[in-house]
């Protein structure tokens, strides 16, 4: 029996639940590329050794998920500007003994908002909830999309303020930071990058932050709408989950590796169906 080594993997711990093999298999079929993409479980204290072993097995690239995005940053020899800005890495490429690092999460978020939800970010008032790794990864791509203003709001205000200081140089005065409870005004786009939804919680948000023209996007996803999405709809906003961002960050990684940009619409529909979502649950 012959065995073909996996060329591409998603490395995490845990990782069995990852939808990335599903998505990349569909991109490969669509673009006619022959490649394998599997999950790979790395020990919590053994990420670097695991990656080196994969490279020796013939690995060409890896997506990296929780909890290894900082380890991936540290392991790489080269980083793109967006990986440096994010301080974390979700896409590694291996060639000629070098490890190159990228972060496609923020680009995936922007592509989902602009391409799938049809909202141009240029000139918009954007609110980013959270100041952890997920929020940091989104900041530079959001700023690059030229919003009128970008407000970072966090449960712990000091963390939001630290993040805003870090990106002040790229923000041209458009970046503000405050506590969740100090937010004022209404926003065109609200992105939930907190981990509150993981616990079925929702950040304390005043109804006036939302309007019928607001798009509220939760980076989390599941079979059912998250608590944040339900709150946004209650206040009249449109809401989407993180499925589109997931598919778009995968498409961006596919482009990084293969130089081909796959179409994402049908794959997003298939992913939603696989998750057991009702057809209307994304808007
Ligand atoms: P990630 O890598 O997913 O961003 P993280 O770095 O641990 O995870 O950051 C989690 C973020 O979610 C933080 O901004 C955290 O707020 P604090 O800085 O105040 O801890 C936020 N968060 C977590 N649970 C929350 C909740 N129930 N309500 C509001 N914010 C929450």
CSV table of C-alpha atoms and ligand atoms in Angstrom, one decimal:
chain,number,residue,atom,x,y,z
A,1,UNK,CA,0.0,0.0,0.0
A,2,UNK,CA,1.4,3.4,-0.8
A,3,UNK,CA,0.9,6.4,1.4
A,4,UNK,CA,1.0,10.0,0.1
A,5,UNK,CA,2.4,12.4,2.7
A,6,UNK,CA,0.1,15.2,3.7
A,7,UNK,CA,1.3,18.4,2.1
A,8,UNK,CA,-0.9,20.8,4.0
A,9,UNK,CA,-2.3,20.6,7.5
A,10,UNK,CA,-4.0,22.6,10.2
A,11,UNK,CA,-2.1,22.2,13.5
A,12,UNK,CA,-3.8,22.8,16.8
A,13,UNK,CA,-4.7,21.2,20.2
A,14,UNK,CA,-7.5,20.3,20.0
A,15,UNK,CA,-7.9,20.2,16.3
A,16,UNK,CA,-10.3,17.3,15.4
A,17,UNK,CA,-13.2,19.8,15.2
A,18,UNK,CA,-11.5,22.0,12.6
A,19,UNK,CA,-13.5,22.7,9.4
A,20,UNK,CA,-10.3,23.7,7.5
A,21,UNK,CA,-9.9,20.3,5.8
A,22,UNK,CA,-13.5,20.5,4.6
A,23,UNK,CA,-12.9,24.0,3.2
A,24,UNK,CA,-9.5,23.4,1.6
A,25,UNK,CA,-10.7,20.1,0.0
A,26,UNK,CA,-13.4,22.1,-1.8
A,27,UNK,CA,-11.1,24.8,-2.9
A,28,UNK,CA,-8.7,22.1,-4.3
A,29,UNK,CA,-11.5,20.4,-6.2
A,30,UNK,CA,-12.7,23.7,-7.6
A,31,UNK,CA,-9.3,24.9,-8.8
A,32,UNK,CA,-8.2,21.4,-10.0
A,33,UNK,CA,-5.2,21.3,-7.7
A,34,UNK,CA,-4.0,17.9,-6.3
A,35,UNK,CA,-3.2,18.3,-2.7
A,36,UNK,CA,-3.9,16.8,0.7
A,37,UNK,CA,-5.0,18.8,3.7
A,38,UNK,CA,-5.4,17.1,7.1
A,39,UNK,CA,-5.7,17.9,10.8
A,40,UNK,CA,-2.5,17.5,12.8
A,41,UNK,CA,-2.6,17.3,16.6
A,42,UNK,CA,0.6,18.8,18.2
A,43,UNK,CA,1.4,18.3,21.9
A,44,UNK,CA,0.8,21.4,24.0
A,45,UNK,CA,4.6,21.7,24.7
A,46,UNK,CA,5.8,20.4,21.3
A,47,UNK,CA,4.6,22.7,18.5
A,48,UNK,CA,8.1,23.5,17.1
A,49,UNK,CA,9.2,19.9,17.0
A,50,UNK,CA,5.9,18.9,15.4
A,51,UNK,CA,6.3,21.4,12.7
A,52,UNK,CA,9.9,20.4,12.0
A,53,UNK,CA,8.8,16.7,11.8
A,54,UNK,CA,6.1,17.7,9.3
A,55,UNK,CA,8.5,19.5,7.1
A,56,UNK,CA,10.8,16.4,7.0
A,57,UNK,CA,7.7,14.4,6.0
A,58,UNK,CA,7.3,16.7,3.0
A,59,UNK,CA,5.0,19.3,4.4
A,60,UNK,CA,4.6,22.4,2.3
A,61,UNK,CA,2.3,24.6,4.5
A,62,UNK,CA,0.3,24.7,7.7
A,63,UNK,CA,-2.5,26.6,9.1
A,64,UNK,CA,-2.1,27.2,12.8
A,65,UNK,CA,-4.9,27.4,15.3
A,66,UNK,CA,-5.4,27.6,19.1
A,67,UNK,CA,-3.2,27.6,21.1
A,68,UNK,CA,-0.2,27.8,18.8
A,69,UNK,CA,-0.5,31.1,16.9
A,70,UNK,CA,2.2,32.8,19.1
A,71,UNK,CA,4.5,29.7,18.8
A,72,UNK,CA,4.1,29.9,15.1
A,73,UNK,CA,5.1,33.5,15.1
A,74,UNK,CA,8.2,32.7,17.2
A,75,UNK,CA,9.2,29.7,15.0
A,76,UNK,CA,9.1,31.5,11.6
A,77,UNK,CA,12.1,33.1,9.9
A,78,UNK,CA,10.1,35.6,7.9
A,79,UNK,CA,6.9,37.5,8.6
A,80,UNK,CA,4.5,39.5,6.4
A,81,UNK,CA,3.5,43.0,7.6
A,82,UNK,CA,0.1,41.7,8.6
A,83,UNK,CA,1.7,38.9,10.6
A,84,UNK,CA,3.9,41.4,12.4
A,85,UNK,CA,1.0,43.7,13.1
A,86,UNK,CA,-1.1,40.8,14.4
A,87,UNK,CA,1.8,39.4,16.5
A,88,UNK,CA,0.4,36.0,15.7
A,89,UNK,CA,0.4,33.6,12.8
A,90,UNK,CA,-2.2,31.3,11.2
A,91,UNK,CA,-0.4,30.4,8.0
A,92,UNK,CA,3.0,28.9,7.6
A,93,UNK,CA,4.8,28.2,4.3
A,94,UNK,CA,7.8,25.9,4.1
A,95,UNK,CA,10.4,26.0,1.3
A,96,UNK,CA,14.2,25.6,1.0
A,97,UNK,CA,14.6,25.1,4.8
A,98,UNK,CA,12.8,28.5,5.5
A,99,UNK,CA,9.6,29.0,7.4
A,100,UNK,CA,7.6,32.0,6.2
A,101,UNK,CA,4.7,33.3,8.3
A,102,UNK,CA,1.5,35.1,7.5
A,103,UNK,CA,-1.8,36.0,9.2
A,104,UNK,CA,-4.9,35.8,7.0
A,105,UNK,CA,-7.5,36.2,9.7
A,106,UNK,CA,-8.0,40.0,9.4
A,107,UNK,CA,-8.0,39.9,5.6
A,108,UNK,CA,-10.7,37.1,5.9
A,109,UNK,CA,-12.8,39.3,8.2
A,110,UNK,CA,-12.6,42.3,5.8
A,111,UNK,CA,-13.3,40.1,2.8
A,112,UNK,CA,-16.4,38.7,4.5
A,113,UNK,CA,-17.7,42.1,5.4
A,114,UNK,CA,-17.1,43.6,2.0
A,115,UNK,CA,-17.4,40.7,-0.4
A,116,UNK,CA,-20.1,38.5,1.3
A,117,UNK,CA,-22.1,41.0,3.4
A,118,UNK,CA,-21.6,43.7,0.7
A,119,UNK,CA,-20.7,46.5,3.1
A,120,UNK,CA,-17.8,48.8,2.0
A,121,UNK,CA,-15.8,49.7,5.1
A,122,UNK,CA,-14.5,53.0,3.6
A,123,UNK,CA,-16.0,55.9,5.5
A,124,UNK,CA,-17.8,53.7,8.0
A,125,UNK,CA,-17.8,54.0,11.8
A,126,UNK,CA,-16.5,50.7,13.0
A,127,UNK,CA,-16.6,49.2,16.5
A,128,UNK,CA,-14.2,46.4,17.5
A,129,UNK,CA,-15.1,44.6,20.7
A,130,UNK,CA,-12.3,42.9,22.6
A,131,UNK,CA,-8.5,43.6,22.9
A,132,UNK,CA,-7.1,40.1,22.8
A,133,UNK,CA,-5.4,38.2,20.0
A,134,UNK,CA,-8.4,38.0,17.8
A,135,UNK,CA,-8.9,41.8,18.0
A,136,UNK,CA,-5.3,42.5,17.4
A,137,UNK,CA,-5.2,40.3,14.3
A,138,UNK,CA,-8.1,42.3,12.8
A,139,UNK,CA,-6.8,45.8,13.4
A,140,UNK,CA,-4.4,46.5,10.6
A,141,UNK,CA,-6.7,45.0,7.8
A,142,UNK,CA,-9.6,47.0,9.3
A,143,UNK,CA,-7.6,50.2,9.2
A,144,UNK,CA,-6.4,49.5,5.7
A,145,UNK,CA,-10.0,49.4,4.6
A,146,UNK,CA,-10.2,53.1,5.4
A,147,UNK,CA,-13.1,53.4,7.9
A,148,UNK,CA,-14.0,56.9,9.1
A,149,UNK,CA,-13.3,55.8,12.7
A,150,UNK,CA,-12.3,52.6,14.5
A,151,UNK,CA,-13.2,52.3,18.1
A,152,UNK,CA,-11.7,49.5,20.2
A,153,UNK,CA,-13.9,48.7,23.3
A,154,UNK,CA,-13.0,46.2,25.9
A,155,UNK,CA,-14.2,45.0,29.3
A,156,UNK,CA,-10.8,46.0,30.7
A,157,UNK,CA,-10.3,49.5,29.2
A,158,UNK,CA,-6.5,49.5,29.7
A,159,UNK,CA,-6.1,46.6,27.3
A,160,UNK,CA,-8.0,48.5,24.6
A,161,UNK,CA,-6.0,51.6,25.2
A,162,UNK,CA,-2.7,49.7,25.0
A,163,UNK,CA,-3.8,48.2,21.6
A,164,UNK,CA,-4.8,51.7,20.3
A,165,UNK,CA,-1.4,53.1,21.3
A,166,UNK,CA,0.3,50.3,19.5
A,167,UNK,CA,-1.5,51.0,16.2
A,168,UNK,CA,-1.6,54.8,16.5
A,169,UNK,CA,1.1,55.2,13.9
A,170,UNK,CA,-1.0,53.5,11.2
A,171,UNK,CA,-4.3,55.0,12.3
A,172,UNK,CA,-4.0,58.7,11.3
A,173,UNK,CA,-6.2,59.8,14.2
A,174,UNK,CA,-9.0,57.4,13.4
A,175,UNK,CA,-8.4,55.0,16.3
A,176,UNK,CA,-10.1,55.4,19.8
A,177,UNK,CA,-10.3,53.1,22.8
A,178,UNK,CA,-12.6,52.9,25.8
A,179,UNK,CA,-14.4,50.5,28.2
A,180,UNK,CA,-17.4,48.6,26.9
A,181,UNK,CA,-19.6,50.6,29.4
A,182,UNK,CA,-18.3,54.0,28.2
A,183,UNK,CA,-19.3,53.5,24.5
A,184,UNK,CA,-21.4,56.3,23.0
A,185,UNK,CA,-23.1,56.8,19.6
A,186,UNK,CA,-24.1,54.4,16.9
A,187,UNK,CA,-21.9,52.3,14.7
A,188,UNK,CA,-22.2,51.0,11.1
A,189,UNK,CA,-20.2,47.9,11.7
A,190,UNK,CA,-19.7,46.1,15.1
A,191,UNK,CA,-17.3,43.2,15.2
A,192,UNK,CA,-17.3,40.9,18.3
A,193,UNK,CA,-13.7,39.7,18.8
A,194,UNK,CA,-14.2,38.9,22.5
A,195,UNK,CA,-14.2,35.3,23.6
A,196,UNK,CA,-17.5,35.9,25.4
A,197,UNK,CA,-19.6,33.8,23.0
A,198,UNK,CA,-17.5,30.8,23.9
A,199,UNK,CA,-19.3,30.8,27.2
A,200,UNK,CA,-22.6,31.8,25.8
A,201,UNK,CA,-22.0,35.3,27.2
A,202,UNK,CA,-22.4,38.6,25.5
A,203,UNK,CA,-20.6,41.9,26.3
A,204,UNK,CA,-22.8,44.5,28.0
A,205,UNK,CA,-23.8,46.7,25.0
A,206,UNK,CA,-26.3,49.6,25.0
A,207,UNK,CA,-29.2,49.3,22.5
A,208,UNK,CA,-28.3,52.7,21.1
A,209,UNK,CA,-25.0,51.3,19.6
A,210,UNK,CA,-27.1,49.4,17.0
A,211,UNK,CA,-29.4,50.7,14.3
A,212,UNK,CA,-31.2,49.0,11.4
A,213,UNK,CA,-28.2,50.0,9.2
A,214,UNK,CA,-25.7,48.3,11.6
A,215,UNK,CA,-23.9,45.1,10.6
A,216,UNK,CA,-23.0,43.1,13.7
A,217,UNK,CA,-20.5,40.3,13.1
A,218,UNK,CA,-19.4,37.7,15.6
A,219,UNK,CA,-16.1,35.9,15.0
A,220,UNK,CA,-17.6,32.8,16.6
A,221,UNK,CA,-20.0,30.4,14.9
A,222,UNK,CA,-22.0,27.3,15.5
A,223,UNK,CA,-25.3,25.6,14.6
A,224,UNK,CA,-27.2,28.4,16.3
A,225,UNK,CA,-26.8,32.2,16.3
A,226,UNK,CA,-24.6,33.4,19.1
A,227,UNK,CA,-25.8,35.4,22.1
A,228,UNK,CA,-24.2,38.5,20.5
A,229,UNK,CA,-26.0,37.9,17.2
A,230,UNK,CA,-29.3,37.5,19.0
A,231,UNK,CA,-28.7,40.8,21.0
A,232,UNK,CA,-27.9,42.7,17.8
A,233,UNK,CA,-31.0,41.4,16.0
A,234,UNK,CA,-33.1,42.3,19.1
A,235,UNK,CA,-31.9,45.9,18.6
A,236,UNK,CA,-32.7,45.9,14.9
A,237,UNK,CA,-29.3,45.2,13.4
A,238,UNK,CA,-28.3,42.6,10.8
A,239,UNK,CA,-26.1,39.9,12.3
A,240,UNK,CA,-23.6,37.4,10.9
A,241,UNK,CA,-21.4,34.8,12.5
A,242,UNK,CA,-17.8,33.9,11.8
A,243,UNK,CA,-18.4,31.3,9.1
A,244,UNK,CA,-17.7,33.7,6.3
A,245,UNK,CA,-14.5,34.9,8.0
A,246,UNK,CA,-13.4,31.3,8.4
A,247,UNK,CA,-13.9,30.5,4.7
A,248,UNK,CA,-12.3,33.8,3.6
A,249,UNK,CA,-9.2,33.4,5.8
A,250,UNK,CA,-8.9,29.9,4.3
A,251,UNK,CA,-9.2,31.4,0.8
A,252,UNK,CA,-6.5,33.9,1.6
A,253,UNK,CA,-4.2,31.1,2.9
A,254,UNK,CA,-5.0,29.1,-0.2
A,255,UNK,CA,-3.9,32.1,-2.3
A,256,UNK,CA,-0.7,32.5,-0.2
A,257,UNK,CA,0.2,28.8,-0.9
A,258,UNK,CA,-1.0,28.2,-4.4
A,259,UNK,CA,-1.3,31.7,-6.0
A,260,UNK,CA,-4.9,30.9,-6.9
A,261,UNK,CA,-7.9,32.7,-5.4
A,262,UNK,CA,-10.8,30.2,-5.0
A,263,UNK,CA,-14.5,31.2,-5.2
A,264,UNK,CA,-15.9,31.2,-1.7
A,265,UNK,CA,-19.7,31.5,-2.0
A,266,UNK,CA,-20.7,27.9,-2.6
A,267,UNK,CA,-18.2,26.7,0.0
A,268,UNK,CA,-19.7,29.0,2.6
A,269,UNK,CA,-23.2,27.6,1.8
A,270,UNK,CA,-21.9,24.0,2.2
A,271,UNK,CA,-20.1,24.8,5.5
A,272,UNK,CA,-23.3,26.3,6.9
A,273,UNK,CA,-25.2,23.2,5.8
A,274,UNK,CA,-22.6,21.0,7.4
A,275,UNK,CA,-22.9,22.9,10.6
A,276,UNK,CA,-26.6,22.3,10.6
A,277,UNK,CA,-27.5,26.0,10.3
A,278,UNK,CA,-30.9,27.0,9.2
A,279,UNK,CA,-30.6,28.7,5.7
A,280,UNK,CA,-31.5,32.2,7.0
A,281,UNK,CA,-29.4,32.1,10.2
A,282,UNK,CA,-26.6,34.3,8.7
A,283,UNK,CA,-28.3,37.6,8.2
B,1,LIG,P1,-8.6,35.8,21.8
B,1,LIG,O1,-7.2,35.3,21.4
B,1,LIG,O2,-9.7,34.9,21.4
B,1,LIG,O3,-8.7,37.2,21.5
B,1,LIG,P2,-7.9,36.5,24.5
B,1,LIG,O4,-6.6,37.0,24.0
B,1,LIG,O5,-7.9,35.7,25.7
B,1,LIG,O6,-8.6,35.6,23.4
B,1,LIG,O7,-8.9,37.8,24.6
B,1,LIG,C1,-10.2,37.6,25.1
B,1,LIG,C2,-10.9,38.9,24.9
B,1,LIG,O8,-12.3,38.7,25.2
B,1,LIG,C3,-10.5,40.0,25.8
B,1,LIG,O9,-10.6,41.2,25.2
B,1,LIG,C4,-11.4,39.8,27.0
B,1,LIG,O10,-11.6,41.0,27.8
B,1,LIG,P3,-10.5,41.4,28.9
B,1,LIG,O11,-9.4,42.0,28.3
B,1,LIG,O12,-11.3,42.3,29.8
B,1,LIG,O13,-10.2,40.1,29.6
B,1,LIG,C5,-12.7,39.6,26.2
B,1,LIG,N1,-13.8,38.8,27.0
B,1,LIG,C6,-13.7,37.6,27.4
B,1,LIG,N2,-14.9,37.2,28.1
B,1,LIG,C7,-15.7,38.4,28.0
B,1,LIG,C8,-17.0,38.7,28.5
B,1,LIG,N3,-17.8,37.8,29.1
B,1,LIG,N4,-17.5,39.9,28.3
B,1,LIG,C9,-16.7,40.9,27.7
B,1,LIG,N5,-15.5,40.6,27.2
B,1,LIG,C10,-15.0,39.4,27.4
